Amino acid sequence: GSCDADELYIEPTIVTDIDANDSTMASELFGPILPVLEVKNVDEALKFINAKDKPLTIYVFTTKKDVSNAFKMSTSSGSMVINDAIVHLSVDTLPFGGVGPSGMGAY
C-alpha cells in the first residue's frame, strides 16, 4: 500500500503469496498490514504458531467448534478472539497485553 509521511498515514495493506520465511513474517507487525499465509490444515497452522514467539493476539475464524477448541487448547497468546476482530478492544474492563517477548515491558 501507499503511505504519506506528512499525514502519518499508511494505507491498509494485505500481503499475499508469501511463505513462512518471508521477511514480512520475521517479526511482530503493528499497523495496517495483514500478511495472509496459506496453510493446508489446522495442524499446520498450530505448528506454525507454536514454532514462533507467542503472539499478542490470535484471531480464529471458523464455524467448526473443534477448530476453535484446537486453537484454545494448543496455543498461548496475549488474547484470542473467535469469529471477531475488534470486540476484545471494545471492552475496557478486559486486560490487554501479551505474554513472553510480546508481554508488557518486553519491547
mmCIF file of N, CA and C in Angstrom:
data_model
loop_
_atom_site.group_PDB
_atom_site.id
_atom_site.type_symbol
_atom_site.label_atom_id
_atom_site.label_comp_id
_atom_site.label_asym_id
_atom_site.label_seq_id
_atom_site.Cartn_x
_atom_site.Cartn_y
_atom_site.Cartn_z
ATOM 1 N N GLY A 1 0.823 -1.199 0.000
ATOM 2 C CA GLY A 1 0.000 0.000 0.000
ATOM 3 C C GLY A 1 0.851 1.239 0.000
ATOM 4 N N SER A 2 0.189 2.338 -0.173
ATOM 5 C CA SER A 2 0.903 3.609 -0.191
ATOM 6 C C SER A 2 0.945 4.223 1.208
ATOM 7 N N CYS A 3 1.785 5.235 1.360
ATOM 8 C CA CYS A 3 1.875 5.925 2.648
ATOM 9 C C CYS A 3 2.142 7.401 2.409
ATOM 10 N N ASP A 4 1.828 8.196 3.433
ATOM 11 C CA ASP A 4 2.041 9.634 3.388
ATOM 12 C C ASP A 4 2.670 10.037 4.714
ATOM 13 N N ALA A 5 3.983 10.259 4.719
ATOM 14 C CA ALA A 5 4.705 10.575 5.947
ATOM 15 C C ALA A 5 4.232 11.883 6.567
ATOM 16 N N ASP A 6 3.877 12.861 5.743
ATOM 17 C CA ASP A 6 3.406 14.149 6.270
ATOM 18 C C ASP A 6 2.094 14.001 7.033
ATOM 19 N N GLU A 7 1.244 13.106 6.564
ATOM 20 C CA GLU A 7 -0.058 12.867 7.198
ATOM 21 C C GLU A 7 -0.014 11.736 8.225
ATOM 22 N N LEU A 8 1.176 11.109 8.372
ATOM 23 C CA LEU A 8 1.326 9.951 9.257
ATOM 24 C C LEU A 8 0.295 8.874 8.921
ATOM 25 N N TYR A 9 0.198 8.564 7.636
ATOM 26 C CA TYR A 9 -0.811 7.640 7.139
ATOM 27 C C TYR A 9 -0.165 6.486 6.379
ATOM 28 N N ILE A 10 -0.593 5.282 6.718
ATOM 29 C CA ILE A 10 -0.204 4.089 5.958
ATOM 30 C C ILE A 10 -1.492 3.414 5.521
ATOM 31 N N GLU A 11 -1.619 3.201 4.228
ATOM 32 C CA GLU A 11 -2.805 2.566 3.677
ATOM 33 C C GLU A 11 -2.903 1.113 4.158
ATOM 34 N N PRO A 12 -4.101 0.672 4.571
ATOM 35 C CA PRO A 12 -4.250 -0.749 4.916
ATOM 36 C C PRO A 12 -3.785 -1.631 3.751
ATOM 37 N N THR A 13 -2.986 -2.637 4.083
ATOM 38 C CA THR A 13 -2.340 -3.450 3.058
ATOM 39 C C THR A 13 -2.467 -4.931 3.378
ATOM 40 N N ILE A 14 -2.911 -5.706 2.408
ATOM 41 C CA ILE A 14 -2.963 -7.165 2.519
ATOM 42 C C ILE A 14 -1.819 -7.723 1.690
ATOM 43 N N VAL A 15 -0.987 -8.544 2.317
ATOM 44 C CA VAL A 15 0.174 -9.133 1.641
ATOM 45 C C VAL A 15 -0.123 -10.611 1.401
ATOM 46 N N THR A 16 -0.078 -11.023 0.149
ATOM 47 C CA THR A 16 -0.361 -12.422 -0.212
ATOM 48 C C THR A 16 0.848 -13.031 -0.919
ATOM 49 N N ASP A 17 0.737 -14.293 -1.239
ATOM 50 C CA ASP A 17 1.801 -15.022 -1.948
ATOM 51 C C ASP A 17 3.115 -14.978 -1.189
ATOM 52 N N ILE A 18 3.049 -15.239 0.107
ATOM 53 C CA ILE A 18 4.246 -15.285 0.937
ATOM 54 C C ILE A 18 4.336 -16.664 1.589
ATOM 55 N N ASP A 19 5.506 -16.957 2.140
ATOM 56 C CA ASP A 19 5.658 -18.192 2.899
ATOM 57 C C ASP A 19 6.214 -17.847 4.273
ATOM 58 N N ALA A 20 6.402 -18.864 5.085
ATOM 59 C CA ALA A 20 6.821 -18.656 6.469
ATOM 60 C C ALA A 20 8.181 -17.976 6.590
ATOM 61 N N ASN A 21 9.014 -18.067 5.563
ATOM 62 C CA ASN A 21 10.350 -17.475 5.614
ATOM 63 C C ASN A 21 10.418 -16.071 5.030
ATOM 64 N N ASP A 22 9.297 -15.541 4.580
ATOM 65 C CA ASP A 22 9.252 -14.200 4.013
ATOM 66 C C ASP A 22 9.628 -13.166 5.078
ATOM 67 N N SER A 23 10.290 -12.097 4.684
ATOM 68 C CA SER A 23 10.700 -11.063 5.642
ATOM 69 C C SER A 23 9.510 -10.437 6.361
ATOM 70 N N THR A 24 8.348 -10.436 5.730
ATOM 71 C CA THR A 24 7.140 -9.912 6.366
ATOM 72 C C THR A 24 6.786 -10.711 7.615
ATOM 73 N N MET A 25 7.158 -11.970 7.647
ATOM 74 C CA MET A 25 6.817 -12.854 8.759
ATOM 75 C C MET A 25 7.915 -12.905 9.824
ATOM 76 N N ALA A 26 8.962 -12.101 9.683
ATOM 77 C CA ALA A 26 10.124 -12.197 10.561
ATOM 78 C C ALA A 26 9.905 -11.614 11.950
ATOM 79 N N SER A 27 8.980 -10.672 12.099
ATOM 80 C CA SER A 27 8.759 -10.064 13.414
ATOM 81 C C SER A 27 7.304 -9.657 13.565
ATOM 82 N N GLU A 28 6.939 -9.314 14.790
ATOM 83 C CA GLU A 28 5.568 -8.924 15.080
ATOM 84 C C GLU A 28 5.233 -7.631 14.337
ATOM 85 N N LEU A 29 4.068 -7.617 13.696
ATOM 86 C CA LEU A 29 3.660 -6.453 12.908
ATOM 87 C C LEU A 29 2.721 -5.558 13.703
ATOM 88 N N PHE A 30 2.918 -4.263 13.581
ATOM 89 C CA PHE A 30 1.996 -3.282 14.120
ATOM 90 C C PHE A 30 1.652 -2.342 12.980
ATOM 91 N N GLY A 31 0.412 -2.061 12.815
ATOM 92 C CA GLY A 31 -0.007 -1.193 11.730
ATOM 93 C C GLY A 31 -0.999 -1.900 10.835
ATOM 94 N N PRO A 32 -1.404 -1.219 9.805
ATOM 95 C CA PRO A 32 -2.453 -1.783 8.940
ATOM 96 C C PRO A 32 -1.908 -2.720 7.869
ATOM 97 N N ILE A 33 -1.147 -3.716 8.322
ATOM 98 C CA ILE A 33 -0.556 -4.684 7.396
ATOM 99 C C ILE A 33 -1.043 -6.073 7.789
ATOM 100 N N LEU A 34 -1.647 -6.783 6.854
ATOM 101 C CA LEU A 34 -2.169 -8.118 7.122
ATOM 102 C C LEU A 34 -1.531 -9.113 6.167
ATOM 103 N N PRO A 35 -0.535 -9.878 6.653
ATOM 104 C CA PRO A 35 0.003 -10.934 5.802
ATOM 105 C C PRO A 35 -0.945 -12.130 5.815
ATOM 106 N N VAL A 36 -1.185 -12.722 4.667
ATOM 107 C CA VAL A 36 -2.043 -13.901 4.559
ATOM 108 C C VAL A 36 -1.157 -15.066 4.149
ATOM 109 N N LEU A 37 -0.994 -15.989 5.073
ATOM 110 C CA LEU A 37 -0.157 -17.151 4.855
ATOM 111 C C LEU A 37 -1.070 -18.366 4.754
ATOM 112 N N GLU A 38 -1.040 -19.039 3.628
ATOM 113 C CA GLU A 38 -1.892 -20.206 3.440
ATOM 114 C C GLU A 38 -1.272 -21.428 4.113
ATOM 115 N N VAL A 39 -2.129 -22.196 4.792
ATOM 116 C CA VAL A 39 -1.723 -23.467 5.388
ATOM 117 C C VAL A 39 -2.662 -24.552 4.890
ATOM 118 N N LYS A 40 -2.206 -25.797 4.965
ATOM 119 C CA LYS A 40 -3.006 -26.911 4.441
ATOM 120 C C LYS A 40 -4.122 -27.343 5.380
ATOM 121 N N ASN A 41 -3.877 -27.185 6.695
ATOM 122 C CA ASN A 41 -4.861 -27.656 7.660
ATOM 123 C C ASN A 41 -4.610 -27.017 9.028
ATOM 124 N N VAL A 42 -5.469 -27.345 9.977
ATOM 125 C CA VAL A 42 -5.377 -26.777 11.328
ATOM 126 C C VAL A 42 -4.051 -27.160 11.983
ATOM 127 N N ASP A 43 -3.626 -28.403 11.834
ATOM 128 C CA ASP A 43 -2.370 -28.834 12.452
ATOM 129 C C ASP A 43 -1.178 -28.023 11.948
ATOM 130 N N GLU A 44 -1.159 -27.732 10.661
ATOM 131 C CA GLU A 44 -0.066 -26.917 10.111
ATOM 132 C C GLU A 44 -0.113 -25.501 10.682
ATOM 133 N N ALA A 45 -1.301 -24.952 10.848
ATOM 134 C CA ALA A 45 -1.444 -23.614 11.437
ATOM 135 C C ALA A 45 -0.953 -23.603 12.879
ATOM 136 N N LEU A 46 -1.337 -24.598 13.655
ATOM 137 C CA LEU A 46 -0.913 -24.678 15.053
ATOM 138 C C LEU A 46 0.597 -24.846 15.151
ATOM 139 N N LYS A 47 1.164 -25.667 14.298
ATOM 140 C CA LYS A 47 2.612 -25.877 14.287
ATOM 141 C C LYS A 47 3.335 -24.568 13.971
ATOM 142 N N PHE A 48 2.818 -23.812 13.004
ATOM 143 C CA PHE A 48 3.422 -22.536 12.631
ATOM 144 C C PHE A 48 3.380 -21.557 13.814
ATOM 145 N N ILE A 49 2.225 -21.437 14.456
ATOM 146 C CA ILE A 49 2.075 -20.516 15.585
ATOM 147 C C ILE A 49 3.016 -20.902 16.724
ATOM 148 N N ASN A 50 3.043 -22.172 17.055
ATOM 149 C CA ASN A 50 3.822 -22.631 18.202
ATOM 150 C C ASN A 50 5.327 -22.669 17.959
ATOM 151 N N ALA A 51 5.753 -22.547 16.713
ATOM 152 C CA ALA A 51 7.182 -22.529 16.402
ATOM 153 C C ALA A 51 7.791 -21.147 16.606
ATOM 154 N N LYS A 52 6.965 -20.156 16.836
ATOM 155 C CA LYS A 52 7.430 -18.776 16.971
ATOM 156 C C LYS A 52 7.140 -18.262 18.380
ATOM 157 N N ASP A 53 7.601 -17.030 18.677
ATOM 158 C CA ASP A 53 7.251 -16.394 19.935
ATOM 159 C C ASP A 53 5.737 -16.269 20.038
ATOM 160 N N LYS A 54 5.235 -16.225 21.260
ATOM 161 C CA LYS A 54 3.795 -16.143 21.493
ATOM 162 C C LYS A 54 3.245 -14.825 20.945
ATOM 163 N N PRO A 55 2.184 -14.899 20.149
ATOM 164 C CA PRO A 55 1.636 -13.668 19.550
ATOM 165 C C PRO A 55 0.840 -12.831 20.549
ATOM 166 N N LEU A 56 0.706 -11.548 20.243
ATOM 167 C CA LEU A 56 -0.095 -10.658 21.067
ATOM 168 C C LEU A 56 -1.553 -11.107 21.056
ATOM 169 N N THR A 57 -2.077 -11.427 19.884
ATOM 170 C CA THR A 57 -3.462 -11.879 19.743
ATOM 171 C C THR A 57 -3.536 -12.952 18.660
ATOM 172 N N ILE A 58 -4.448 -13.888 18.846
ATOM 173 C CA ILE A 58 -4.762 -14.863 17.808
ATOM 174 C C ILE A 58 -6.222 -14.654 17.429
ATOM 175 N N TYR A 59 -6.457 -14.463 16.147
ATOM 176 C CA TYR A 59 -7.823 -14.332 15.627
ATOM 177 C C TYR A 59 -8.134 -15.612 14.862
ATOM 178 N N VAL A 60 -9.207 -16.297 15.257
ATOM 179 C CA VAL A 60 -9.601 -17.540 14.609
ATOM 180 C C VAL A 60 -10.989 -17.344 14.014
ATOM 181 N N PHE A 61 -11.111 -17.615 12.734
ATOM 182 C CA PHE A 61 -12.408 -17.514 12.056
ATOM 183 C C PHE A 61 -12.792 -18.908 11.574
ATOM 184 N N THR A 62 -13.843 -19.464 12.177
ATOM 185 C CA THR A 62 -14.280 -20.805 11.836
ATOM 186 C C THR A 62 -15.712 -21.026 12.290
ATOM 187 N N THR A 63 -16.388 -21.945 11.630
ATOM 188 C CA THR A 63 -17.719 -22.357 12.077
ATOM 189 C C THR A 63 -17.645 -23.701 12.787
ATOM 190 N N LYS A 64 -16.434 -24.251 12.879
ATOM 191 C CA LYS A 64 -16.249 -25.575 13.463
ATOM 192 C C LYS A 64 -15.731 -25.480 14.897
ATOM 193 N N LYS A 65 -16.515 -25.992 15.816
ATOM 194 C CA LYS A 65 -16.170 -25.944 17.235
ATOM 195 C C LYS A 65 -14.851 -26.661 17.518
ATOM 196 N N ASP A 66 -14.588 -27.775 16.842
ATOM 197 C CA ASP A 66 -13.347 -28.499 17.087
ATOM 198 C C ASP A 66 -12.125 -27.689 16.663
ATOM 199 N N VAL A 67 -12.283 -26.847 15.648
ATOM 200 C CA VAL A 67 -11.168 -25.994 15.208
ATOM 201 C C VAL A 67 -10.902 -24.913 16.245
ATOM 202 N N SER A 68 -11.941 -24.223 16.697
ATOM 203 C CA SER A 68 -11.730 -23.181 17.708
ATOM 204 C C SER A 68 -11.171 -23.794 18.992
ATOM 205 N N ASN A 69 -11.641 -24.970 19.376
ATOM 206 C CA ASN A 69 -11.114 -25.644 20.566
ATOM 207 C C ASN A 69 -9.648 -26.021 20.400
ATOM 208 N N ALA A 70 -9.255 -26.432 19.205
ATOM 209 C CA ALA A 70 -7.850 -26.774 18.961
ATOM 210 C C ALA A 70 -6.954 -25.564 19.193
ATOM 211 N N PHE A 71 -7.374 -24.402 18.727
ATOM 212 C CA PHE A 71 -6.585 -23.186 18.940
ATOM 213 C C PHE A 71 -6.577 -22.795 20.422
ATOM 214 N N LYS A 72 -7.714 -22.920 21.087
ATOM 215 C CA LYS A 72 -7.785 -22.598 22.516
ATOM 216 C C LYS A 72 -6.852 -23.483 23.335
ATOM 217 N N MET A 73 -6.833 -24.758 23.034
ATOM 218 C CA MET A 73 -6.091 -25.717 23.845
ATOM 219 C C MET A 73 -4.621 -25.859 23.449
ATOM 220 N N SER A 74 -4.275 -25.468 22.233
ATOM 221 C CA SER A 74 -2.924 -25.759 21.729
ATOM 222 C C SER A 74 -2.049 -24.536 21.512
ATOM 223 N N THR A 75 -2.531 -23.348 21.868
ATOM 224 C CA THR A 75 -1.725 -22.143 21.679
ATOM 225 C C THR A 75 -1.739 -21.296 22.945
ATOM 226 N N SER A 76 -0.814 -20.360 23.015
ATOM 227 C CA SER A 76 -0.757 -19.393 24.108
ATOM 228 C C SER A 76 -0.479 -18.029 23.485
ATOM 229 N N SER A 77 -1.264 -17.038 23.905
ATOM 230 C CA SER A 77 -1.118 -15.684 23.361
ATOM 231 C C SER A 77 -1.650 -14.680 24.377
ATOM 232 N N GLY A 78 -1.431 -13.407 24.102
ATOM 233 C CA GLY A 78 -1.947 -12.373 24.987
ATOM 234 C C GLY A 78 -3.458 -12.372 25.034
ATOM 235 N N SER A 79 -4.089 -12.648 23.916
ATOM 236 C CA SER A 79 -5.543 -12.765 23.848
ATOM 237 C C SER A 79 -5.905 -13.611 22.638
ATOM 238 N N MET A 80 -7.152 -14.067 22.622
ATOM 239 C CA MET A 80 -7.658 -14.836 21.491
ATOM 240 C C MET A 80 -9.092 -14.400 21.239
ATOM 241 N N VAL A 81 -9.417 -14.236 19.977
ATOM 242 C CA VAL A 81 -10.769 -13.845 19.597
ATOM 243 C C VAL A 81 -11.255 -14.838 18.546
ATOM 244 N N ILE A 82 -12.458 -15.353 18.760
ATOM 245 C CA ILE A 82 -13.050 -16.300 17.823
ATOM 246 C C ILE A 82 -14.140 -15.583 17.034
ATOM 247 N N ASN A 83 -14.009 -15.576 15.722
ATOM 248 C CA ASN A 83 -15.011 -15.006 14.799
ATOM 249 C C ASN A 83 -15.298 -13.525 15.028
ATOM 250 N N ASP A 84 -14.274 -12.787 15.372
ATOM 251 C CA ASP A 84 -14.390 -11.334 15.506
ATOM 252 C C ASP A 84 -12.986 -10.767 15.400
ATOM 253 N N ALA A 85 -12.892 -9.462 15.247
ATOM 254 C CA ALA A 85 -11.571 -8.859 15.139
ATOM 255 C C ALA A 85 -11.378 -7.656 16.051
ATOM 256 N N ILE A 86 -12.440 -7.149 16.658
ATOM 257 C CA ILE A 86 -12.292 -5.929 17.441
ATOM 258 C C ILE A 86 -12.944 -6.021 18.815
ATOM 259 N N VAL A 87 -13.827 -6.958 19.032
ATOM 260 C CA VAL A 87 -14.622 -6.988 20.257
ATOM 261 C C VAL A 87 -13.765 -6.946 21.524
ATOM 262 N N HIS A 88 -12.616 -7.588 21.539
ATOM 263 C CA HIS A 88 -11.788 -7.592 22.748
ATOM 264 C C HIS A 88 -11.203 -6.217 23.054
ATOM 265 N N LEU A 89 -11.115 -5.353 22.069
ATOM 266 C CA LEU A 89 -10.633 -3.992 22.304
ATOM 267 C C LEU A 89 -11.751 -3.051 22.727
ATOM 268 N N SER A 90 -13.004 -3.447 22.496
ATOM 269 C CA SER A 90 -14.132 -2.574 22.811
ATOM 270 C C SER A 90 -14.607 -2.716 24.250
ATOM 271 N N VAL A 91 -14.110 -3.700 24.960
ATOM 272 C CA VAL A 91 -14.499 -3.902 26.358
ATOM 273 C C VAL A 91 -13.346 -3.435 27.228
ATOM 274 N N ASP A 92 -13.480 -2.237 27.814
ATOM 275 C CA ASP A 92 -12.347 -1.639 28.522
ATOM 276 C C ASP A 92 -12.018 -2.313 29.850
ATOM 277 N N THR A 93 -12.839 -3.233 30.304
ATOM 278 C CA THR A 93 -12.540 -3.943 31.552
ATOM 279 C C THR A 93 -11.729 -5.217 31.327
ATOM 280 N N LEU A 94 -11.548 -5.599 30.065
ATOM 281 C CA LEU A 94 -10.720 -6.768 29.770
ATOM 282 C C LEU A 94 -9.246 -6.378 29.849
ATOM 283 N N PRO A 95 -8.413 -7.263 30.354
ATOM 284 C CA PRO A 95 -6.982 -6.952 30.383
ATOM 285 C C PRO A 95 -6.415 -6.928 28.965
ATOM 286 N N PHE A 96 -5.343 -6.162 28.784
ATOM 287 C CA PHE A 96 -4.702 -6.085 27.479
ATOM 288 C C PHE A 96 -3.206 -6.264 27.676
ATOM 289 N N GLY A 97 -2.605 -7.091 26.895
ATOM 290 C CA GLY A 97 -1.162 -7.279 26.954
ATOM 291 C C GLY A 97 -0.788 -8.631 26.402
ATOM 292 N N GLY A 98 0.476 -8.804 26.215
ATOM 293 C CA GLY A 98 0.958 -10.048 25.641
ATOM 294 C C GLY A 98 1.599 -10.934 26.678
ATOM 295 N N VAL A 99 2.184 -12.009 26.207
ATOM 296 C CA VAL A 99 2.943 -12.935 27.042
ATOM 297 C C VAL A 99 4.283 -13.181 26.363
ATOM 298 N N GLY A 100 5.277 -13.510 27.137
ATOM 299 C CA GLY A 100 6.599 -13.745 26.556
ATOM 300 C C GLY A 100 7.175 -12.474 25.952
ATOM 301 N N PRO A 101 7.871 -12.579 24.817
ATOM 302 C CA PRO A 101 8.501 -11.405 24.204
ATOM 303 C C PRO A 101 7.510 -10.318 23.789
ATOM 304 N N SER A 102 6.223 -10.661 23.691
ATOM 305 C CA SER A 102 5.210 -9.674 23.332
ATOM 306 C C SER A 102 4.566 -9.075 24.578
ATOM 307 N N GLY A 103 5.031 -9.461 25.753
ATOM 308 C CA GLY A 103 4.424 -9.007 27.008
ATOM 309 C C GLY A 103 4.823 -7.598 27.403
ATOM 310 N N MET A 104 4.153 -7.089 28.396
ATOM 311 C CA MET A 104 4.433 -5.739 28.893
ATOM 312 C C MET A 104 5.884 -5.631 29.336
ATOM 313 N N GLY A 105 6.552 -4.596 28.907
ATOM 314 C CA GLY A 105 7.943 -4.374 29.280
ATOM 315 C C GLY A 105 8.946 -5.170 28.457
ATOM 316 N N ALA A 106 8.457 -5.974 27.526
ATOM 317 C CA ALA A 106 9.368 -6.808 26.739
ATOM 318 C C ALA A 106 9.797 -6.136 25.443
ATOM 319 N N TYR A 107 9.360 -4.931 25.198
ATOM 320 C CA TYR A 107 9.725 -4.241 23.963
ATOM 321 C C TYR A 107 10.160 -2.829 24.225
#
